[in-house]
Tab-separated table of C-alpha atoms and ligand atoms in Angstrom:
chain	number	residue	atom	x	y	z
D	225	UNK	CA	-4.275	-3.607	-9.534
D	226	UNK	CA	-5.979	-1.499	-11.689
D	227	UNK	CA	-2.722	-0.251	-13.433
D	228	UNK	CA	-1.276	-3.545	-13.879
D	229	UNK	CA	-4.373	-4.188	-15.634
D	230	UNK	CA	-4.274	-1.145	-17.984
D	231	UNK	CA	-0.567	-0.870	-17.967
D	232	UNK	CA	0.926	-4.334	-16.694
D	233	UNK	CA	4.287	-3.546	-17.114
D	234	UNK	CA	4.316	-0.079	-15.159
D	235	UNK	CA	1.790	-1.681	-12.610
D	236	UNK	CA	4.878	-4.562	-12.259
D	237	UNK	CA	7.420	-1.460	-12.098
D	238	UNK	CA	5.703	-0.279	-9.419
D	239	UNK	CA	5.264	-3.844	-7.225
D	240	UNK	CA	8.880	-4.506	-7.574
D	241	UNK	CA	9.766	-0.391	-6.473
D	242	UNK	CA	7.766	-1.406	-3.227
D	243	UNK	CA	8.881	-4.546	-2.987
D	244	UNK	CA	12.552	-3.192	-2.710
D	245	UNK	CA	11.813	-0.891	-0.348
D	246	UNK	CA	11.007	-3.246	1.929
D	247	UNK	CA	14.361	-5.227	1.320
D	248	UNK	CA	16.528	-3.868	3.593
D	249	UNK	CA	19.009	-1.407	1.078
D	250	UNK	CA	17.186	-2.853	-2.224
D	251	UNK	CA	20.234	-5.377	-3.054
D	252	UNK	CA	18.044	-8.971	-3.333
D	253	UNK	CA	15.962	-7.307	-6.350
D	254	UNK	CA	18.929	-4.305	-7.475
D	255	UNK	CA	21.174	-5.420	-10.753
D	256	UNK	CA	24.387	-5.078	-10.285
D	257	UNK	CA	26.402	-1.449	-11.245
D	258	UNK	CA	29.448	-0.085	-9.552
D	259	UNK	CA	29.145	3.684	-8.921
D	260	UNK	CA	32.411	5.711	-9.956
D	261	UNK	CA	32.622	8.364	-6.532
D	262	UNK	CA	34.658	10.259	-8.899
D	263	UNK	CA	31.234	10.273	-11.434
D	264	UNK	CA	30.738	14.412	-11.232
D	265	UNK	CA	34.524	15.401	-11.436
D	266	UNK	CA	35.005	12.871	-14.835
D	267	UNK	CA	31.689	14.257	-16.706
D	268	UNK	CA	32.946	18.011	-15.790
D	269	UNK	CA	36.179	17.284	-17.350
D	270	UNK	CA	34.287	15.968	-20.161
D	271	UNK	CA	32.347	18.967	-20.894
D	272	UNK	CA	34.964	21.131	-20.679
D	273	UNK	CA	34.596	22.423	-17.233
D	274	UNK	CA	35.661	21.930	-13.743
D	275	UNK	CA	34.943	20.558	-10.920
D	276	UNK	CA	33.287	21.912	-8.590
D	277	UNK	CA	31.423	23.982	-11.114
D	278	UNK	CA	29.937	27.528	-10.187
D	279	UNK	CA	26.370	26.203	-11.245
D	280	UNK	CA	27.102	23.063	-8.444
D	281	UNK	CA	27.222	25.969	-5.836
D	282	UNK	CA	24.326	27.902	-7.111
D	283	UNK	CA	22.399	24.455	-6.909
D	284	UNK	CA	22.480	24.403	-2.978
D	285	UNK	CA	20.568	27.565	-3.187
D	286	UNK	CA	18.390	26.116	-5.565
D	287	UNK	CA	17.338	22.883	-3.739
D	288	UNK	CA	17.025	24.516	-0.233
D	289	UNK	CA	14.283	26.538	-1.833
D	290	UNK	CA	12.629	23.339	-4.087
D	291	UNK	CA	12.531	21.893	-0.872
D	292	UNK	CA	11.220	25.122	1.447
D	293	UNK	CA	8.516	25.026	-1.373
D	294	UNK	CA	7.115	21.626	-1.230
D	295	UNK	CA	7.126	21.771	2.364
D	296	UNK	CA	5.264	24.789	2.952
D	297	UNK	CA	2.790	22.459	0.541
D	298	UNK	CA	2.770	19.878	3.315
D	299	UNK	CA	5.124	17.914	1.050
D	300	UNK	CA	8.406	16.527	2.054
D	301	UNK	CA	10.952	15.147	-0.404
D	302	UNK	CA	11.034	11.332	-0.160
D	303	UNK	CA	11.166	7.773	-1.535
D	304	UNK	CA	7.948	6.128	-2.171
D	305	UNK	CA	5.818	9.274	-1.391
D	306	UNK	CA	3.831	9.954	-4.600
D	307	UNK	CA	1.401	7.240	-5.036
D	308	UNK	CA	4.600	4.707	-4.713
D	309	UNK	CA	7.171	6.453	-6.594
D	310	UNK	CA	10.296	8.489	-5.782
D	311	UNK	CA	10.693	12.217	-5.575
D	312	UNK	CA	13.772	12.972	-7.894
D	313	UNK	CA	16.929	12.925	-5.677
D	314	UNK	CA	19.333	15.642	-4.886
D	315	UNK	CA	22.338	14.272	-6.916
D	316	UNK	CA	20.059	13.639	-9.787
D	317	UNK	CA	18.221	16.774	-9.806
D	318	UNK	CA	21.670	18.523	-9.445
D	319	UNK	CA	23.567	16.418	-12.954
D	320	UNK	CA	20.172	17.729	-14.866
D	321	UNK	CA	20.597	21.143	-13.763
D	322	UNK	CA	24.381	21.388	-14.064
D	323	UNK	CA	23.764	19.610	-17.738
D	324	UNK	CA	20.865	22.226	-18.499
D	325	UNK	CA	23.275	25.205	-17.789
D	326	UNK	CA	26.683	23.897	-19.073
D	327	UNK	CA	25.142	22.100	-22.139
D	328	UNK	CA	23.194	25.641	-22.782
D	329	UNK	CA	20.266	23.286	-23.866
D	330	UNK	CA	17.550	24.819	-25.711
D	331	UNK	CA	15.431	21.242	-25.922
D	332	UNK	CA	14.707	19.441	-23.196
D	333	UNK	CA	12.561	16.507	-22.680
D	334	UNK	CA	12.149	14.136	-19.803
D	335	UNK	CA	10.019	11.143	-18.598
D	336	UNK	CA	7.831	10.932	-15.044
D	337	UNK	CA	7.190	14.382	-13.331
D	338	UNK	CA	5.648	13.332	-10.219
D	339	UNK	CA	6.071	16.323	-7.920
D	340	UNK	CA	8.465	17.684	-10.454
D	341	UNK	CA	11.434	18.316	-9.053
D	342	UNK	CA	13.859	17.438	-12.226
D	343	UNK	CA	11.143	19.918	-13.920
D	344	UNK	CA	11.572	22.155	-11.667
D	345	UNK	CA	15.613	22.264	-11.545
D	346	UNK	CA	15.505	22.090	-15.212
D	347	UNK	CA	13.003	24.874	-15.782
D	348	UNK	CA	15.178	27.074	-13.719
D	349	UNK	CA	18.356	26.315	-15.666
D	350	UNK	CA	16.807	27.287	-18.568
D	351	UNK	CA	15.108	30.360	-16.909
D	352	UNK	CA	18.886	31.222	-16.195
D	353	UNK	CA	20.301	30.121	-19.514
D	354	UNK	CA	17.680	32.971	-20.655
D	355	UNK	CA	15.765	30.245	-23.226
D	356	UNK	CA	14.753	27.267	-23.917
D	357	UNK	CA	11.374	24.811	-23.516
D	358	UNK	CA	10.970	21.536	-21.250
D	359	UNK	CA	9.001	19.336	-22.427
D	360	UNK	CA	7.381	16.238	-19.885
D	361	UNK	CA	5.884	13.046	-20.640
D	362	UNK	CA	3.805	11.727	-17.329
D	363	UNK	CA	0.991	8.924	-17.261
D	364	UNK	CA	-0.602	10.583	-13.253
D	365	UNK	CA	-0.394	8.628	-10.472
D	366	UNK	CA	-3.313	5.903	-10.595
D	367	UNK	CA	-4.817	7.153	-7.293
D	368	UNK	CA	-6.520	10.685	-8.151
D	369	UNK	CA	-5.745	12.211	-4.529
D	370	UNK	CA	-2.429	12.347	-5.795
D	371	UNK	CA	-3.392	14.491	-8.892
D	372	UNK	CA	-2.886	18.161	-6.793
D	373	UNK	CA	0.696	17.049	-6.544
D	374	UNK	CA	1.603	17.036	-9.378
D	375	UNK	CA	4.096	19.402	-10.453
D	376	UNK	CA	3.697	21.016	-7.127
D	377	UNK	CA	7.484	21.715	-7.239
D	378	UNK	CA	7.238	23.745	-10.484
D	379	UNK	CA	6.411	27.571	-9.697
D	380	UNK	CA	4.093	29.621	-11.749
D	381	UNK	CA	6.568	31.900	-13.312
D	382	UNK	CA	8.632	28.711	-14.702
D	383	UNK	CA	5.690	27.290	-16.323
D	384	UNK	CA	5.719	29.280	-19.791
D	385	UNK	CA	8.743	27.312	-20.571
D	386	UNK	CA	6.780	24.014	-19.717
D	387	UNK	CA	4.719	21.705	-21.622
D	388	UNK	CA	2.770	18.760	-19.911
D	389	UNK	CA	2.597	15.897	-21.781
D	390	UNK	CA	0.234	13.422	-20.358
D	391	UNK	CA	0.446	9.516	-21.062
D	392	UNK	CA	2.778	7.078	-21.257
D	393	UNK	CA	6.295	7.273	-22.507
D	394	UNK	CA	5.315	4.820	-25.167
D	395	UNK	CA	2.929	5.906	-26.422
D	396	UNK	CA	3.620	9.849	-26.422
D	397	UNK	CA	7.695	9.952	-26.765
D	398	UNK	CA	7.916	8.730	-30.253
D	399	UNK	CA	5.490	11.473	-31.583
D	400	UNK	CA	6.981	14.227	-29.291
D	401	UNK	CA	10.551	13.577	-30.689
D	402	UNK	CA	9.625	13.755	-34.144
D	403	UNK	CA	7.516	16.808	-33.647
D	404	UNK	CA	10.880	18.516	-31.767
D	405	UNK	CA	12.973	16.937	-34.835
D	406	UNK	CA	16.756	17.749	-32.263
D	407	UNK	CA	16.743	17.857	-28.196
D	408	UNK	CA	19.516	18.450	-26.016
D	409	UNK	CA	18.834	16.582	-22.888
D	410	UNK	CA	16.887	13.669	-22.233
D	411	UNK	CA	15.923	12.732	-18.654
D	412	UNK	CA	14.509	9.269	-18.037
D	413	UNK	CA	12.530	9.098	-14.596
D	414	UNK	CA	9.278	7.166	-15.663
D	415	UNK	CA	8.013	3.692	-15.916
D	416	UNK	CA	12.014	1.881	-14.962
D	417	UNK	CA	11.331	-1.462	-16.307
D	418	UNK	CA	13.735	-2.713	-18.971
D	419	UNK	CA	11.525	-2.727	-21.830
D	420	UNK	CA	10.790	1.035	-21.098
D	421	UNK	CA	13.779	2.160	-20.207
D	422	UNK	CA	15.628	0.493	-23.261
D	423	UNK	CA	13.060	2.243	-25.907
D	424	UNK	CA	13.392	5.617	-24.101
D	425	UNK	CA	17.060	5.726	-24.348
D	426	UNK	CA	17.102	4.071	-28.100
D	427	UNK	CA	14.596	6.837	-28.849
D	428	UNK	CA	15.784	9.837	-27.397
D	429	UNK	CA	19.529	8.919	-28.469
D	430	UNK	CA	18.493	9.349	-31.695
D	431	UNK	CA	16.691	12.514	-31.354
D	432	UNK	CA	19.760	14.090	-29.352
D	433	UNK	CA	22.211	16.300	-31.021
D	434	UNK	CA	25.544	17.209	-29.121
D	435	UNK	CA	23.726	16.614	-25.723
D	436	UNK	CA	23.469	13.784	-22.900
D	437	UNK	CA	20.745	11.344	-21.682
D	438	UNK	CA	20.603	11.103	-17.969
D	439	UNK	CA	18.499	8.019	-16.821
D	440	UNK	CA	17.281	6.988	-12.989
D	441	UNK	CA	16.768	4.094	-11.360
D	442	UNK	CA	19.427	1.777	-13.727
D	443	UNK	CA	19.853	-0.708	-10.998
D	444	UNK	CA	16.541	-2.044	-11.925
D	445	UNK	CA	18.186	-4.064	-14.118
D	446	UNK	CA	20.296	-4.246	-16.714
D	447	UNK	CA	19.230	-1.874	-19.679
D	448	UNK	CA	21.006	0.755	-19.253
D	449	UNK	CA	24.690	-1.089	-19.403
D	450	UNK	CA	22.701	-3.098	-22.481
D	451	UNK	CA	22.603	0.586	-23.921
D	452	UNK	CA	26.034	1.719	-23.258
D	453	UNK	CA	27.899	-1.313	-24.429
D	454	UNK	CA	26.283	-1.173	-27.590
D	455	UNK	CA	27.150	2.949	-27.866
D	456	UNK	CA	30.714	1.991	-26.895
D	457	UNK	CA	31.956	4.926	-28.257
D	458	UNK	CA	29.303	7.362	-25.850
D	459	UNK	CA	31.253	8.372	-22.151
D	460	UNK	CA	28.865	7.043	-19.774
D	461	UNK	CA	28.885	7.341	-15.911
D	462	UNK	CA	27.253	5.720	-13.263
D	463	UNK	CA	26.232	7.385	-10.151
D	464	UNK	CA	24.681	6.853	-6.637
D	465	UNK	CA	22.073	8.901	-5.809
D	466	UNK	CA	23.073	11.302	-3.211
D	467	UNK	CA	20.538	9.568	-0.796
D	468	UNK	CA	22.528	6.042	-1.587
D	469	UNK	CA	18.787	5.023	-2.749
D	470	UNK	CA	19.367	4.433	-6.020
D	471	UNK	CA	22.104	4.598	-9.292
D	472	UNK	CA	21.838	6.826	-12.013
D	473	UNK	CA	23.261	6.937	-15.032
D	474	UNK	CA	24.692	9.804	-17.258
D	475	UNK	CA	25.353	9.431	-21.324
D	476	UNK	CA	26.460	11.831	-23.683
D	477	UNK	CA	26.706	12.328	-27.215
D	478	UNK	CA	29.183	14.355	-29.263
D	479	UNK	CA	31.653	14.885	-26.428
Z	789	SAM	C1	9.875	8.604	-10.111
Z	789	SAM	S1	8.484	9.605	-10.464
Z	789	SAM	C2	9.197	11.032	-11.239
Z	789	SAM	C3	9.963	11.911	-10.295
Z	789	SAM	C4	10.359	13.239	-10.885
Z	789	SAM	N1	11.238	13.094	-12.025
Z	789	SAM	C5	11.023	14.117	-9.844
Z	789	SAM	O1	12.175	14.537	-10.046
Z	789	SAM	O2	10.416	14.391	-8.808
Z	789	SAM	C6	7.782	8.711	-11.816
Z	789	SAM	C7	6.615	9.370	-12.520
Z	789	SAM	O3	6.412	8.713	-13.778
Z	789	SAM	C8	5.033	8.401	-13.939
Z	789	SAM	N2	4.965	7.229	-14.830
Z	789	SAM	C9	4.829	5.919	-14.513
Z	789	SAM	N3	4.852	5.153	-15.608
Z	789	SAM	C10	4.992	5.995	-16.657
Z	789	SAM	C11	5.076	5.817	-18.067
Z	789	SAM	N4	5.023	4.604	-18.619
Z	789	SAM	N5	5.222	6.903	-18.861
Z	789	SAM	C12	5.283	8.151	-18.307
Z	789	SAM	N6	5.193	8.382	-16.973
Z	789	SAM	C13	5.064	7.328	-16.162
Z	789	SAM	C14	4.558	8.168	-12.515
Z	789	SAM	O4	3.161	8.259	-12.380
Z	789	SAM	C15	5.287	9.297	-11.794
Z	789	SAM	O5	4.580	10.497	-11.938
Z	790	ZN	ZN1	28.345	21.640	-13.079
């Protein structure tokens, strides 16, 4: 209540996440995309590399520990289990890390941290590209007992690549872009209402140089195919989480 009053639209975000929880599969209140299966082979091939990639393989590795971590934290990986919102899921934690390592990408920013698991994944890609800064935008979780979570995923020796960026996508992303002047990846995981989603993606497009946008949650309606349609140009893919939970969606520029 309190965020809907401060923040109505992410307070509504967060209603309607709930809400479709509770709808058995999400479909009475998911928009409408159709997931290519073939989603991860297609954007290789359009980067120049193929499928399946060494980094895919080295990602297993990588998200059996991300998960040993947050467990020995008394944190499992799960839907709904950060004051309401999602941990990121495998498939989408794996397209930022594959993107981080085959895109060699020196900027990164992304929206919503949570636990941090897209941090985290991208953090390490960079670790292993041997450079690079991540830079994340989070307004905290409403309820303060939530606050020791966050970025529980991230470990200490990734964090002198990180910067915290506390508020709302709105109101911090504009200023952060210009400040960076060029980024390389964008990740969109905050506030997944249209209006927020749409000026994320119109903002960080413009920001990116040869690079890709990947954005969570589309099937909360219809902004992201709002986006692509008028990019026509951009290859865009559409993918299903790898929990079936959700759709993603993957854009890239210069490619
Ligand atoms: C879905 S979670 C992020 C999950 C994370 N990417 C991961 O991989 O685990 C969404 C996060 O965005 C934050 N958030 C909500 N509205 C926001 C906004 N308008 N701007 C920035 N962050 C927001 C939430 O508090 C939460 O921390
Ligand atoms: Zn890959």
């Amino acid at each position: 209540m309190r965020l809907t009053l401060r923040e109505p639209y992410d307070g509504l975000d967060r209603a309607l996440g709930r809400a479709r929880r509770l709808v058995r599969g999400g479909g009475a209140l998911s928009h409408h995309y159709s997931p290519d299966a073939e989603w991860e082979r297609r954007l290789h091939e359009r980067l120049g590399h193929a499928w399946p990639c060494d980094a895919a393989h080295e990602f297993d590795t990588l998200w059996s520990e991300v998960s040993r971590s947050l467990e020995s934290q008394g944190l499992a990986i799960g839907r709904g289990t950060y004051g309401g919102w999602d941990d990121g899921d495998r498939g989408l934690a794996r397209v930022a890390w594959c993107l981080t390592r085959h895109l060699r990408a020196d900027a990164v920013v992304e929206t919503g941290v949570a636990r941090g698991i897209t941090s985290r994944v991208i953090l390490e890609g960079l670790e292993r590209n041997g450079g690079g800064h991540l830079w994340s935008i989070d307004l905290p979780a409403l309820d303060t007992a939530f606050h020791t979570e966050i970025g529980a995923a991230v470990s200490a020796s990734l964090r002198h690549r990180w910067t915290y960026v506390n508020g709302t996508s709105r109101r911090r992303l504009p200023g952060l872009l210009a400040e960076l002047g060029q980024i390389d990846v964008f990740v969109h995981d905050s506030s997944h209402t249209a209006r927020n989603l749409r000026f994320e993606l119109e903002h960080a497009w413009d920001a990116l140089g040869k690079g890709a946008i990947v954005a969570d949650d589309i099937d909360r309606n219809a902004a992201f195919g709002s986006f692509t349609r008028s990019h026509a140009g951009a290859p865009a893919f559409v993918a299903q989480a790898d929990d079936g939970g959700a759709a993603f969606g993957i854009v890239l520029k210069g490619f």
